Amino acid sequence: MHQRLLKQLVELSFRKGELNRQEVSKIADALNRQQLKAYIGGLKKRIKKETIYVDLAAAPSQKLTEKVTMLYPNKQLVYRVAPELLMGMRITDGDNVFGLNLHDRLETLRQYIGE
Amino acid sequence: MVTSDEIIKQLESRLHAFNQDLRSQNVGKVERNNDGIITVSGLSKVEMGELVIFDKGARGVVLNLDEDSVSIILLDEGSQIKEGDTVKRGELLLSIPASDELLGRVVNPLGVILDGKPQIKQGKNMPLERIAAGVVERQPVDTPLKTGIKAIDAMIPIGRGQRELIIGDRGLGKTAIAIDTIINQKQQAKDGKEVKQVYCIYVAIGQKESSVAQIINRLKEEEAMDYTIVVAATASDPAALQYLAPYAGVAIAEYFLEKGEDVLIVYDDLTKHAWAYRQLSLVLRRPAGREAYPGDIFYLHSRLLERAVRLNAANGGGSITALPIIETQAGDISAYIPTNVISITDGQIFLESNLFNIGIRPAINAGSSVSRVGGSAQTGTMKSVAGKMRLGLAQYRELAAFAQFGSELDETTLRDLERGKRLTEVLKQPQYRPLPEPLEVISIWSVNNGLLDDVPVEDVSRFEQELHEYMQTRQKKLLATLAQGKKIDDETGKQLIKAVQEFKKGFTK
């Protein structure tokens, strides 16, 4: 399927920033297996673009969730617990990763000293 | 001896300098792994030609920047890379560490040691891709790079900073010419006190490992490895490494160039380099052009060869001389890649199979070969003896073809024919026997001035060898005069005639 057409179909599947079941069903019925696979991949990428993943060493407090929501007002936030971070958090915004945690800081320090 | 206190102090000072600002990373996820090409989504901030690092430590280089994905060629073992793996930016362009310790060593295009000897300490990182020196920084080629091969130094002289292509079918002695040139640079170190040492880099692209091993052994035997570096990307290496090998070689050459040194770099061979690039481009789904090569195949070689340069004194005065090698099929120099490289270089040495088969080795076709630098790359001595040699040789070849029909010929023509036969014999030279310039001059001068006219053709080779031995033992002063590089005046000419005639008295035919 042509990339441009695929993007248009993916955009048409969203209403007011959310995936519309009826539109998705209508589009999916018109596609063959290979096209459907590409369409699903496109939907996943689109959703991922709108989603911010916040990895925390422990469960988030309300104060923290309010602050993060202020930083990303128009995005969907997904909170995950990642004990290996030790302290702090890691924010993944598309292909940008912000390391605000002890694990990443120690890793960076280790690489710096190793150089 | 460094104490533990000193080590801790060094670490503490590095800690103070540690930048505590928030660091963000631009990452990607592996989507596909095909034939050494990894397709990655994300990496929106990556640059073309940037180094990237996979989860397990494997490295790659970005070669395609598409709208939603990036194509990366693998530089290391990639069998463990799977879909979903994270890829991070290396935030630096691909480079190779270069230092003086590389001399005598064998490395791959990433700087990994291949000769089994100890690792080299971190050198200066030289970028593989770099824009060549501009017009203002250069100066014309005016210093000879002596190959030690009579036919080349006399008729197709090469200068420091020139690009001279060696082109011919397989098995005709292209690599042999390059290796003899490398070996000959050793003689410069001994005899030419005023001439700078030329460092040599031999880049093996897509060759058999056994061939590379043979070349390295030969260089060791001739004590040429002391000033030579071998960059090897053999036939079993990925196409990505074969593609990068020449650029790695010239990056190392630029390290020495920046120090004001002269460097000779041999690319053996660029045909295989073009094949490797074609393979990469086809896997990257770039549009295929003529003979399935990508559209930028010319640029692949032009940007490489433009980095061969002669810098002016204000920029260090160093030089990089390039000897690219191209393999033709059935002598066809009008094919795509040969014509591309011929148009880029400053001349070519064309090897012909007909000449090889009748015993003329090196099998150089003087008519098709040319050096666009010409006499500027010759000393006064060589210029004075070799001035009309090419024309004379071409005339002889025409006459020889005509004389086959057995027609009656006048005395002058017969004399020219006989002299031409002897000149052809003198220009033959065994492999791994490069000659210093004074001996080359003596051989060519003797035959051009008729001193070999009474020597049977089958004895010319032995005559020449014994004449050289005689000159080296009995006429050292005359050799020293010739080594000065000045034009042969009447006085020197008389001394030469006297010396050769003296030798001829003792020569048994």
Coordinates of C-alpha atoms in Angstrom, one line a residue:
Chain A
M1 CA 0.0 0.0 0.0
H2 CA 1.3 3.5 -0.8
Q3 CA 2.7 5.2 2.2
R4 CA 0.7 8.4 1.7
L5 CA -2.6 6.5 1.3
L6 CA -1.8 4.5 4.4
K7 CA -1.2 7.8 6.4
Q8 CA -4.5 9.2 5.2
L9 CA -6.4 6.1 6.2
V10 CA -4.8 6.2 9.7
E11 CA -5.7 9.9 10.1
L12 CA -9.3 9.1 9.0
S13 CA -9.5 6.5 11.8
F14 CA -9.3 9.1 14.5
R15 CA -12.1 11.4 15.7
K16 CA -11.3 14.1 18.3
G17 CA -7.9 12.5 19.0
E18 CA -9.3 9.1 19.7
L19 CA -9.6 5.9 17.6
N20 CA -13.1 5.5 16.1
R21 CA -14.3 1.9 16.1
Q22 CA -16.7 2.4 13.2
E23 CA -14.2 4.1 11.0
V24 CA -11.6 1.4 11.7
S25 CA -14.1 -1.4 11.0
K26 CA -15.1 0.3 7.7
I27 CA -11.5 0.7 6.6
A28 CA -10.4 -2.8 7.7
D29 CA -13.2 -4.5 5.7
A30 CA -11.8 -2.9 2.5
L31 CA -8.2 -4.1 2.9
N32 CA -6.5 -7.4 2.0
R33 CA -4.3 -9.2 4.5
Q34 CA -1.1 -7.4 3.6
Q35 CA -2.7 -4.0 3.6
L36 CA -4.4 -4.7 6.9
K37 CA -1.0 -5.5 8.4
A38 CA 0.4 -2.2 7.2
Y39 CA -2.7 -0.4 8.5
I40 CA -2.4 -1.9 11.9
G41 CA 1.3 -0.9 12.0
G42 CA 0.4 2.6 11.0
L43 CA -2.3 2.9 13.8
K44 CA 0.2 1.6 16.4
K45 CA 2.8 4.2 15.3
R46 CA 0.2 7.0 15.4
I47 CA -1.0 6.0 18.9
K48 CA 2.6 5.7 20.1
K49 CA 3.2 9.3 18.8
E50 CA 0.4 10.6 21.0
T51 CA 1.5 8.6 24.0
I52 CA 4.1 9.5 26.7
Y53 CA 5.5 6.6 28.7
V54 CA 6.6 7.5 32.2
D55 CA 8.7 4.9 33.9
L56 CA 9.0 5.2 37.7
A57 CA 11.0 3.4 40.3
A58 CA 7.8 3.2 42.4
A59 CA 4.1 3.9 42.0
P60 CA 3.4 7.6 41.0
S61 CA 2.0 10.1 43.5
Q62 CA -0.8 12.5 42.6
K63 CA 1.5 15.5 42.8
L64 CA 3.8 13.8 40.3
T65 CA 1.0 12.9 37.9
E66 CA -0.3 16.5 38.0
K67 CA 3.2 17.9 37.2
V68 CA 3.7 15.5 34.3
T69 CA 0.2 16.2 32.9
M70 CA 1.1 19.9 32.9
L71 CA 4.2 19.2 30.9
Y72 CA 2.3 17.2 28.3
P73 CA -1.3 18.5 28.3
N74 CA -2.4 17.0 24.9
K75 CA -0.9 13.6 25.2
Q76 CA -1.9 10.3 26.7
L77 CA 0.2 9.4 29.7
V78 CA 1.1 5.8 30.5
Y79 CA 2.7 5.2 33.9
R80 CA 4.9 2.1 34.3
V81 CA 6.8 0.8 37.4
A82 CA 10.5 0.0 36.6
P83 CA 12.4 -0.8 39.8
E84 CA 15.7 -1.0 38.0
L85 CA 15.7 2.9 37.8
L86 CA 16.4 2.9 41.6
M87 CA 15.2 6.5 41.9
G88 CA 13.6 9.1 39.7
M89 CA 11.9 8.6 36.4
R90 CA 12.4 8.1 32.6
I91 CA 10.1 9.8 30.2
T92 CA 9.8 8.4 26.6
D93 CA 8.3 10.9 24.1
G94 CA 8.4 9.1 20.7
D95 CA 12.0 8.6 20.0
N96 CA 13.3 11.0 22.6
V97 CA 14.1 9.5 26.0
F98 CA 14.7 11.8 29.0
G99 CA 16.7 10.1 31.8
L100 CA 15.8 11.6 35.1
N101 CA 16.8 8.6 37.2
L102 CA 19.7 7.3 39.2
H103 CA 20.3 4.3 37.0
D104 CA 20.8 6.3 33.9
R105 CA 22.9 8.9 35.8
L106 CA 25.2 6.2 37.1
E107 CA 25.5 4.6 33.7
T108 CA 26.4 7.9 32.1
L109 CA 29.0 8.6 34.9
R110 CA 30.4 5.1 34.3
Q111 CA 30.9 5.7 30.6
Y112 CA 32.3 9.2 31.2
I113 CA 35.0 7.9 33.6
G114 CA 35.7 5.0 31.3
E115 CA 36.5 7.4 28.5
Chain B
M1 CA 55.0 4.4 39.3
V2 CA 51.4 5.7 39.6
T3 CA 50.1 5.3 43.2
S4 CA 46.6 4.5 44.1
D5 CA 46.3 8.0 45.7
E6 CA 47.1 9.6 42.3
I7 CA 44.6 7.4 40.6
I8 CA 41.9 8.5 43.0
K9 CA 42.8 12.1 42.7
Q10 CA 42.5 11.9 38.9
L11 CA 39.1 10.3 39.2
E12 CA 38.0 13.0 41.6
S13 CA 39.1 15.7 39.3
R14 CA 37.1 14.1 36.5
L15 CA 34.1 13.9 38.8
H16 CA 34.2 17.7 39.4
A17 CA 34.2 18.2 35.6
F18 CA 31.2 15.9 35.1
N19 CA 28.4 17.6 33.4
Q20 CA 25.3 17.1 35.5
D21 CA 22.8 18.6 33.1
L22 CA 19.8 16.5 32.1
R23 CA 20.7 14.3 29.1
S24 CA 18.2 13.2 26.6
Q25 CA 18.7 10.5 24.1
N26 CA 17.2 10.1 20.6
V27 CA 16.6 6.4 20.1
G28 CA 15.1 4.0 17.6
K29 CA 13.6 0.6 17.4
V30 CA 14.7 -2.2 15.0
E31 CA 11.9 -3.1 12.6
R32 CA 13.8 -5.2 10.0
N33 CA 17.1 -6.9 9.6
N34 CA 17.9 -7.8 5.9
D35 CA 21.3 -8.8 4.5
G36 CA 23.2 -6.6 6.9
I37 CA 20.8 -3.6 6.5
I38 CA 18.8 -2.8 9.6
T39 CA 15.6 -0.7 9.2
V40 CA 14.9 1.3 12.3
S41 CA 12.0 3.5 13.2
G42 CA 12.6 6.6 15.3
L43 CA 16.0 8.2 15.4
S44 CA 14.5 11.4 14.1
K45 CA 17.6 13.5 14.9
V46 CA 20.2 11.1 13.5
E47 CA 22.6 12.5 10.8
M48 CA 23.6 10.9 7.6
G49 CA 26.8 8.9 8.1
E50 CA 26.5 8.9 11.9
L51 CA 27.6 6.0 14.0
V52 CA 24.8 4.2 15.9
I53 CA 25.0 1.6 18.7
F54 CA 22.7 -1.3 19.2
D55 CA 21.6 -2.9 22.4
K56 CA 24.3 -5.6 22.5
G57 CA 27.0 -3.2 21.5
A58 CA 27.1 -3.8 17.7
R59 CA 27.8 -0.7 15.7
G60 CA 26.3 0.6 12.4
V61 CA 26.4 3.6 10.1
V62 CA 23.3 5.4 8.9
L63 CA 23.1 5.3 5.1
N64 CA 19.5 6.2 4.3
L65 CA 17.2 8.8 5.9
D66 CA 13.6 8.0 5.0
E67 CA 10.5 9.8 6.2
D68 CA 9.6 7.4 9.0
S69 CA 12.6 5.1 9.2
V70 CA 16.4 5.0 8.9
S71 CA 18.5 2.3 7.2
I72 CA 21.7 1.3 8.9
I73 CA 24.5 -0.8 7.6
L74 CA 26.1 -3.1 10.2
L75 CA 29.7 -2.9 10.9
D76 CA 29.9 -5.7 13.5
E77 CA 28.4 -9.1 13.9
G78 CA 24.6 -8.6 13.9
S79 CA 23.1 -12.1 14.2
Q80 CA 21.8 -11.2 17.7
I81 CA 19.9 -8.1 16.5
K82 CA 16.2 -8.7 16.6
E83 CA 13.0 -6.8 16.0
G84 CA 12.3 -4.3 18.9
D85 CA 15.9 -3.8 19.9
T86 CA 16.8 -0.3 20.9
V87 CA 19.3 1.7 18.8
K88 CA 21.0 4.8 20.2
R89 CA 22.8 7.6 18.4
G90 CA 26.6 7.6 18.7
E91 CA 26.6 11.3 18.1
L92 CA 29.8 11.2 16.0
L93 CA 30.5 10.6 12.4
L94 CA 32.4 7.4 11.5
S95 CA 36.1 7.8 12.1
I96 CA 39.2 5.7 12.5
P97 CA 41.9 6.3 15.2
A98 CA 45.2 7.1 13.5
S99 CA 48.7 7.4 15.0
D100 CA 52.4 6.7 14.2
E101 CA 52.0 3.4 15.9
L102 CA 49.9 2.2 12.9
L103 CA 53.1 2.0 10.8
G104 CA 53.9 -1.7 10.2
R105 CA 50.4 -2.8 11.3
V106 CA 47.4 -4.4 9.6
V107 CA 44.0 -3.1 10.5
N108 CA 40.4 -3.2 9.2
P109 CA 38.4 -0.1 8.2
L110 CA 37.2 0.4 11.8
G111 CA 40.7 0.4 13.2
V112 CA 40.5 -3.2 14.6
I113 CA 44.0 -4.8 14.6
L114 CA 44.2 -7.9 12.4
D115 CA 47.9 -8.9 12.7
G116 CA 47.6 -10.4 16.2
K117 CA 50.0 -7.9 17.8
P118 CA 49.2 -5.6 20.8
Q119 CA 46.4 -3.0 20.5
I120 CA 47.4 0.5 19.5
K121 CA 46.8 3.2 22.1
Q122 CA 44.1 5.6 21.2
G123 CA 45.2 7.8 18.3
K124 CA 43.6 10.9 16.7
N125 CA 40.1 10.2 15.4
M126 CA 40.2 10.9 11.6
P127 CA 36.8 11.1 9.9
L128 CA 36.2 8.7 7.1
E129 CA 34.2 11.2 5.1
R130 CA 35.8 14.6 4.7
I131 CA 35.7 17.4 2.1
A132 CA 38.9 17.5 0.1
A133 CA 41.4 20.4 0.3
G134 CA 40.3 23.4 -1.7
V135 CA 42.1 25.0 -4.7
V136 CA 43.8 27.7 -2.6
E137 CA 45.4 25.2 -0.3
R138 CA 47.0 23.2 -3.1
Q139 CA 50.1 23.6 -5.2
P140 CA 51.0 22.0 -8.5
V141 CA 52.7 18.6 -8.5
D142 CA 56.4 19.1 -8.9
T143 CA 58.2 16.4 -6.9
P144 CA 58.7 12.9 -8.4
L145 CA 57.4 9.8 -6.7
K146 CA 59.8 7.2 -8.1
T147 CA 58.4 3.8 -8.7
G148 CA 61.7 2.2 -9.5
I149 CA 60.2 0.8 -12.7
K150 CA 62.0 2.1 -15.8
A151 CA 59.1 2.1 -18.1
I152 CA 57.0 4.2 -15.7
D153 CA 59.7 6.6 -14.4
A154 CA 60.8 7.3 -18.0
M155 CA 57.6 7.5 -20.0
I156 CA 54.7 7.8 -17.5
P157 CA 56.3 9.7 -14.5
I158 CA 54.3 10.0 -11.3
G159 CA 54.5 13.0 -9.0
R160 CA 53.7 13.4 -5.3
G161 CA 50.1 14.4 -5.1
Q162 CA 49.0 12.9 -8.4
R163 CA 46.4 10.2 -9.0
E164 CA 47.6 7.6 -11.5
L165 CA 45.3 4.8 -12.4
I166 CA 46.7 1.3 -12.9
I167 CA 44.3 -0.5 -15.2
G168 CA 44.3 -3.9 -16.9
D169 CA 42.8 -7.4 -17.0
R170 CA 43.4 -9.9 -14.2
G171 CA 46.8 -11.3 -13.7
L172 CA 48.8 -8.7 -15.7
G173 CA 50.8 -7.3 -12.9
K174 CA 48.7 -4.3 -11.6
T175 CA 49.4 -5.1 -7.9
A176 CA 53.0 -6.0 -8.7
I177 CA 53.5 -2.4 -10.0
A178 CA 52.0 -1.0 -6.8
I179 CA 54.1 -3.3 -4.5
D180 CA 57.3 -2.4 -6.4
T181 CA 56.5 1.2 -5.9
I182 CA 56.0 0.7 -2.2
I183 CA 59.3 -1.3 -1.9
N184 CA 61.1 1.5 -3.8
Q185 CA 60.3 4.1 -1.2
K186 CA 62.7 2.2 1.1
Q187 CA 65.6 3.1 -1.2
Q188 CA 64.7 6.8 -0.9
A189 CA 65.2 6.6 2.9
K190 CA 68.7 5.3 2.3
D191 CA 70.0 7.2 -0.7
G192 CA 68.0 10.4 -0.9
K193 CA 68.9 12.4 2.1
E194 CA 67.1 15.5 0.9
V195 CA 64.0 13.6 -0.1
K196 CA 61.2 13.0 2.5
Q197 CA 60.3 9.5 3.5
V198 CA 57.1 8.5 1.8
Y199 CA 54.7 6.6 4.0
C200 CA 52.7 3.9 2.3
I201 CA 49.2 2.6 2.8
Y202 CA 48.0 -0.4 1.0
V203 CA 44.2 -0.8 1.0
A204 CA 43.0 -4.3 0.1
I205 CA 39.3 -4.3 -1.0
G206 CA 37.5 -7.6 -1.5
Q207 CA 40.7 -9.6 -2.1
K208 CA 41.4 -13.1 -0.9
E209 CA 43.0 -13.3 2.5
S210 CA 45.8 -15.5 1.1
S211 CA 46.7 -12.8 -1.4
V212 CA 46.8 -10.1 1.3
A213 CA 48.9 -12.4 3.4
Q214 CA 51.4 -12.9 0.5
I215 CA 51.7 -9.2 0.0
I216 CA 52.3 -8.6 3.6
N217 CA 55.0 -11.3 3.7
R218 CA 56.7 -9.8 0.7
L219 CA 56.7 -6.3 2.2
K220 CA 58.2 -7.8 5.4
E221 CA 60.9 -9.5 3.4
E222 CA 61.8 -6.3 1.6
E223 CA 61.7 -4.4 4.9
A224 CA 59.0 -2.2 3.5
M225 CA 56.5 -2.8 6.3
D226 CA 58.4 -0.4 8.6
Y227 CA 56.8 2.6 6.7
T228 CA 53.7 0.8 5.4
I229 CA 50.1 0.4 6.8
V230 CA 47.8 -2.3 5.4
V231 CA 44.0 -1.6 5.6
A232 CA 42.2 -4.9 4.8
A233 CA 38.6 -5.6 4.0
T234 CA 38.8 -9.0 2.4
A235 CA 36.3 -11.0 0.4
S236 CA 34.8 -12.6 3.5
D237 CA 34.1 -9.2 5.1
P238 CA 30.7 -7.6 4.8
A239 CA 30.1 -5.3 1.9
A240 CA 29.8 -2.4 4.3
L241 CA 33.5 -2.8 5.4
Q242 CA 34.6 -3.2 1.8
Y243 CA 32.8 0.0 1.0
L244 CA 34.4 1.9 3.9
A245 CA 38.0 0.5 3.4
P246 CA 39.3 3.1 0.9
Y247 CA 37.9 5.9 3.0
A248 CA 39.6 4.5 6.1
G249 CA 42.8 4.4 4.2
V250 CA 42.7 8.0 3.1
A251 CA 41.6 9.1 6.6
I252 CA 44.9 7.5 7.9
A253 CA 46.8 9.2 5.1
E254 CA 45.3 12.5 6.1
Y255 CA 46.7 12.1 9.6
F256 CA 50.2 12.0 8.1
L257 CA 49.4 14.7 5.6
E258 CA 48.4 17.1 8.5
K259 CA 51.9 16.5 9.9
G260 CA 53.4 17.6 6.6
E261 CA 54.4 14.2 5.4
D262 CA 54.2 12.6 2.0
V263 CA 52.0 9.5 1.7
L264 CA 51.4 7.0 -1.1
I265 CA 48.1 5.1 -1.0
V266 CA 47.2 2.2 -3.2
Y267 CA 43.5 1.2 -3.6
D268 CA 43.5 -2.5 -4.7
D269 CA 41.0 -2.5 -6.3
L270 CA 38.3 0.0 -6.9
T271 CA 36.3 -2.4 -9.1
K272 CA 35.5 -4.5 -6.1
H273 CA 34.8 -1.3 -4.2
A274 CA 32.2 -0.4 -6.8
W275 CA 30.7 -3.9 -6.6
A276 CA 30.4 -3.6 -2.8
Y277 CA 28.7 -0.2 -3.1
R278 CA 26.3 -1.6 -5.7
Q279 CA 25.4 -4.5 -3.4
L280 CA 24.7 -2.0 -0.5
S281 CA 22.7 0.3 -2.7
L282 CA 20.5 -2.5 -4.1
V283 CA 19.7 -3.8 -0.6
L284 CA 18.9 -0.2 0.4
R285 CA 16.4 -0.1 -2.5
R286 CA 18.1 2.9 -4.1
P287 CA 17.2 3.2 -7.8
A288 CA 19.5 1.2 -10.0
G289 CA 21.1 2.8 -13.1
R290 CA 23.5 1.5 -15.7
E291 CA 24.8 -2.0 -15.0
A292 CA 22.7 -1.8 -11.8
Y293 CA 25.1 0.6 -10.2
P294 CA 23.5 3.4 -8.2
G295 CA 23.3 6.9 -9.6
D296 CA 26.1 8.3 -7.4
I297 CA 28.7 5.7 -8.4
F298 CA 30.9 8.4 -9.9
Y299 CA 30.7 10.5 -6.8
L300 CA 31.8 7.4 -4.8
H301 CA 35.2 7.5 -6.5
S302 CA 35.5 11.2 -7.2
R303 CA 35.2 12.2 -3.6
L304 CA 37.7 9.5 -2.6
L305 CA 40.3 10.4 -5.2
E306 CA 40.0 14.2 -4.8
R307 CA 41.5 13.7 -1.3
A308 CA 44.8 12.9 -3.0
V309 CA 46.5 16.3 -2.8
R310 CA 49.7 18.3 -2.9
L311 CA 49.4 21.0 -0.2
N312 CA 51.3 24.3 -0.4
A313 CA 53.9 25.2 2.2
A314 CA 51.4 27.4 4.1
N315 CA 49.3 24.2 4.7
G316 CA 52.2 21.9 5.7
G317 CA 53.6 21.0 2.3
G318 CA 52.6 17.3 2.6
S319 CA 51.1 15.2 -0.2
I320 CA 48.9 12.1 -0.8
T321 CA 49.6 10.3 -4.0
A322 CA 47.0 7.8 -5.0
L323 CA 47.4 4.7 -7.2
P324 CA 43.9 3.3 -7.7
I325 CA 43.7 0.0 -9.5
I326 CA 40.9 -1.0 -11.8
E327 CA 40.4 -4.5 -13.2
T328 CA 39.0 -4.6 -16.7
Q329 CA 37.3 -7.5 -18.5
A330 CA 38.9 -8.5 -21.9
G331 CA 40.8 -5.2 -22.0
D332 CA 37.7 -3.1 -22.3
I333 CA 38.7 0.3 -20.9
S334 CA 35.5 1.8 -22.3
A335 CA 33.3 0.1 -19.7
Y336 CA 31.4 2.1 -17.1
I337 CA 33.6 2.0 -14.0
P338 CA 36.9 2.2 -16.0
T339 CA 35.8 5.3 -17.9
N340 CA 34.6 6.9 -14.7
V341 CA 37.9 6.5 -12.9
I342 CA 40.0 7.4 -16.0
S343 CA 38.1 10.7 -16.2
I344 CA 38.9 11.4 -12.5
T345 CA 42.6 10.5 -12.4
D346 CA 45.6 12.4 -13.7
G347 CA 46.6 9.6 -16.0
Q348 CA 46.6 5.9 -16.4
I349 CA 49.1 3.0 -16.7
F350 CA 47.4 0.6 -19.1
L351 CA 48.5 -3.1 -18.9
E352 CA 47.9 -5.2 -22.0
S353 CA 47.6 -9.0 -22.1
N354 CA 49.2 -9.3 -25.6
L355 CA 52.4 -7.7 -24.2
F356 CA 52.3 -9.9 -21.2
N357 CA 51.9 -13.0 -23.2
I358 CA 54.9 -12.2 -25.4
G359 CA 57.1 -11.7 -22.4
I360 CA 57.1 -7.9 -22.0
R361 CA 56.7 -7.5 -18.3
P362 CA 55.7 -5.0 -17.0
A363 CA 53.1 -5.2 -19.8
I364 CA 52.7 -1.5 -20.1
N365 CA 51.2 -0.2 -23.3
A366 CA 53.1 3.1 -23.7
G367 CA 50.7 4.4 -26.3
S368 CA 47.6 4.1 -24.2
S369 CA 49.3 5.1 -21.0
V370 CA 49.7 8.7 -20.0
S371 CA 50.7 10.9 -17.1
R372 CA 49.0 14.3 -17.2
V373 CA 51.6 15.7 -14.9
G374 CA 54.4 14.6 -17.2
G375 CA 57.8 16.2 -17.0
S376 CA 57.0 18.2 -13.9
A377 CA 57.3 15.0 -12.0
Q378 CA 60.7 14.1 -13.4
T379 CA 64.2 15.1 -12.4
G380 CA 66.4 16.9 -14.9
T381 CA 68.5 13.7 -15.4
M382 CA 65.5 11.5 -16.3
K383 CA 64.0 14.2 -18.5
S384 CA 67.2 14.5 -20.5
V385 CA 67.4 10.8 -21.3
A386 CA 63.7 9.9 -21.6
G387 CA 62.5 12.9 -23.5
K388 CA 61.8 11.2 -26.8
M389 CA 61.6 7.7 -25.6
R390 CA 57.9 7.3 -25.8
L391 CA 57.7 8.5 -29.4
G392 CA 60.7 6.4 -30.3
L393 CA 59.0 3.3 -28.8
A394 CA 55.8 4.0 -30.6
Q395 CA 57.6 4.5 -33.9
Y396 CA 59.5 1.2 -33.4
R397 CA 56.2 -0.7 -32.8
E398 CA 54.8 0.7 -36.1
L399 CA 58.0 -0.2 -37.9
A400 CA 58.1 -3.7 -36.4
A401 CA 54.6 -4.4 -37.7
F402 CA 55.6 -3.2 -41.1
A403 CA 58.9 -5.2 -41.2
Q404 CA 57.0 -8.5 -40.7
F405 CA 56.1 -8.4 -44.4
G406 CA 59.8 -8.9 -45.2
S407 CA 60.2 -5.9 -47.6
E408 CA 63.6 -4.4 -48.2
L409 CA 64.5 -1.7 -45.6
D410 CA 67.1 1.0 -45.7
E411 CA 70.0 1.1 -43.2
T412 CA 68.5 3.8 -40.9
T413 CA 65.2 1.9 -40.6
L414 CA 67.1 -1.3 -39.8
R415 CA 69.1 0.4 -37.2
D416 CA 66.0 1.9 -35.6
L417 CA 64.4 -1.5 -35.6
E418 CA 67.4 -3.1 -33.9
R419 CA 67.6 -0.3 -31.4
G420 CA 63.9 -0.6 -30.7
K421 CA 64.3 -4.3 -29.9
R422 CA 67.0 -3.5 -27.4
L423 CA 65.0 -0.7 -25.9
T424 CA 62.1 -3.1 -25.4
E425 CA 64.4 -5.6 -23.7
V426 CA 65.8 -2.9 -21.4
L427 CA 62.3 -1.8 -20.4
K428 CA 61.6 -5.3 -19.2
Q429 CA 62.1 -5.6 -15.4
P430 CA 61.7 -8.5 -13.0
Q431 CA 59.2 -8.2 -10.1
Y432 CA 60.3 -6.9 -6.7
R433 CA 63.4 -5.3 -8.3
P434 CA 62.8 -1.6 -8.3
L435 CA 65.8 0.4 -9.4
P436 CA 67.2 3.6 -8.0
E437 CA 67.1 6.5 -10.6
P438 CA 70.8 6.6 -11.5
L439 CA 70.7 3.0 -12.6
E440 CA 67.5 3.6 -14.6
V441 CA 69.1 6.5 -16.3
I442 CA 72.2 4.5 -17.2
S443 CA 70.2 1.8 -18.8
I444 CA 68.0 4.1 -20.8
W445 CA 70.8 6.4 -21.8
S446 CA 73.0 3.5 -22.9
V447 CA 70.3 2.1 -25.2
N448 CA 69.2 5.5 -26.6
N449 CA 72.8 6.4 -27.5
G450 CA 73.5 3.2 -29.4
L451 CA 75.9 1.7 -26.9
L452 CA 73.9 -1.6 -26.9
D453 CA 73.6 -1.8 -30.7
D454 CA 76.4 -4.4 -30.8
V455 CA 75.0 -6.5 -28.0
P456 CA 72.8 -9.4 -29.1
V457 CA 69.1 -8.9 -28.1
E458 CA 69.1 -12.1 -26.0
D459 CA 72.1 -10.8 -24.0
V460 CA 70.7 -7.3 -23.3
S461 CA 69.1 -8.3 -20.0
R462 CA 72.3 -9.9 -18.7
F463 CA 74.4 -7.0 -20.0
E464 CA 72.2 -4.5 -18.2
Q465 CA 72.4 -6.4 -14.9
E466 CA 76.2 -6.7 -15.0
L467 CA 76.5 -3.1 -16.1
H468 CA 74.5 -2.1 -13.0
E469 CA 76.8 -4.2 -10.8
Y470 CA 79.9 -2.6 -12.5
M471 CA 78.5 0.9 -11.9
Q472 CA 77.7 0.2 -8.3
T473 CA 81.2 -1.1 -7.5
R474 CA 83.5 0.9 -9.9
Q475 CA 81.7 4.1 -10.8
K476 CA 80.2 5.3 -7.5
K477 CA 81.2 8.9 -8.2
L478 CA 79.4 8.9 -11.5
L479 CA 76.3 7.4 -9.8
A480 CA 76.4 10.2 -7.2
T481 CA 76.6 12.8 -10.0
L482 CA 73.5 11.2 -11.6
A483 CA 71.7 11.1 -8.3
Q484 CA 71.8 14.9 -8.1
G485 CA 69.0 15.1 -10.5
K486 CA 70.6 17.6 -12.9
K487 CA 70.4 17.4 -16.7
I488 CA 73.2 15.3 -18.2
D489 CA 75.8 17.7 -19.6
D490 CA 78.6 17.0 -22.1
E491 CA 81.1 16.2 -19.4
T492 CA 78.8 13.7 -17.7
G493 CA 77.9 12.3 -21.1
K494 CA 81.5 11.6 -21.8
Q495 CA 82.0 10.0 -18.5
L496 CA 79.1 7.7 -19.1
I497 CA 80.4 6.7 -22.6
K498 CA 83.8 6.0 -21.1
A499 CA 82.3 3.9 -18.2
V500 CA 80.1 1.8 -20.5
Q501 CA 82.8 1.2 -23.0
E502 CA 85.1 0.2 -20.2
F503 CA 82.5 -2.3 -19.0
K504 CA 81.9 -3.6 -22.5
K505 CA 85.6 -4.7 -22.8
G506 CA 85.0 -7.2 -20.0
F507 CA 81.6 -8.3 -21.1
T508 CA 81.4 -11.7 -22.7
K509 CA 78.6 -12.1 -25.2

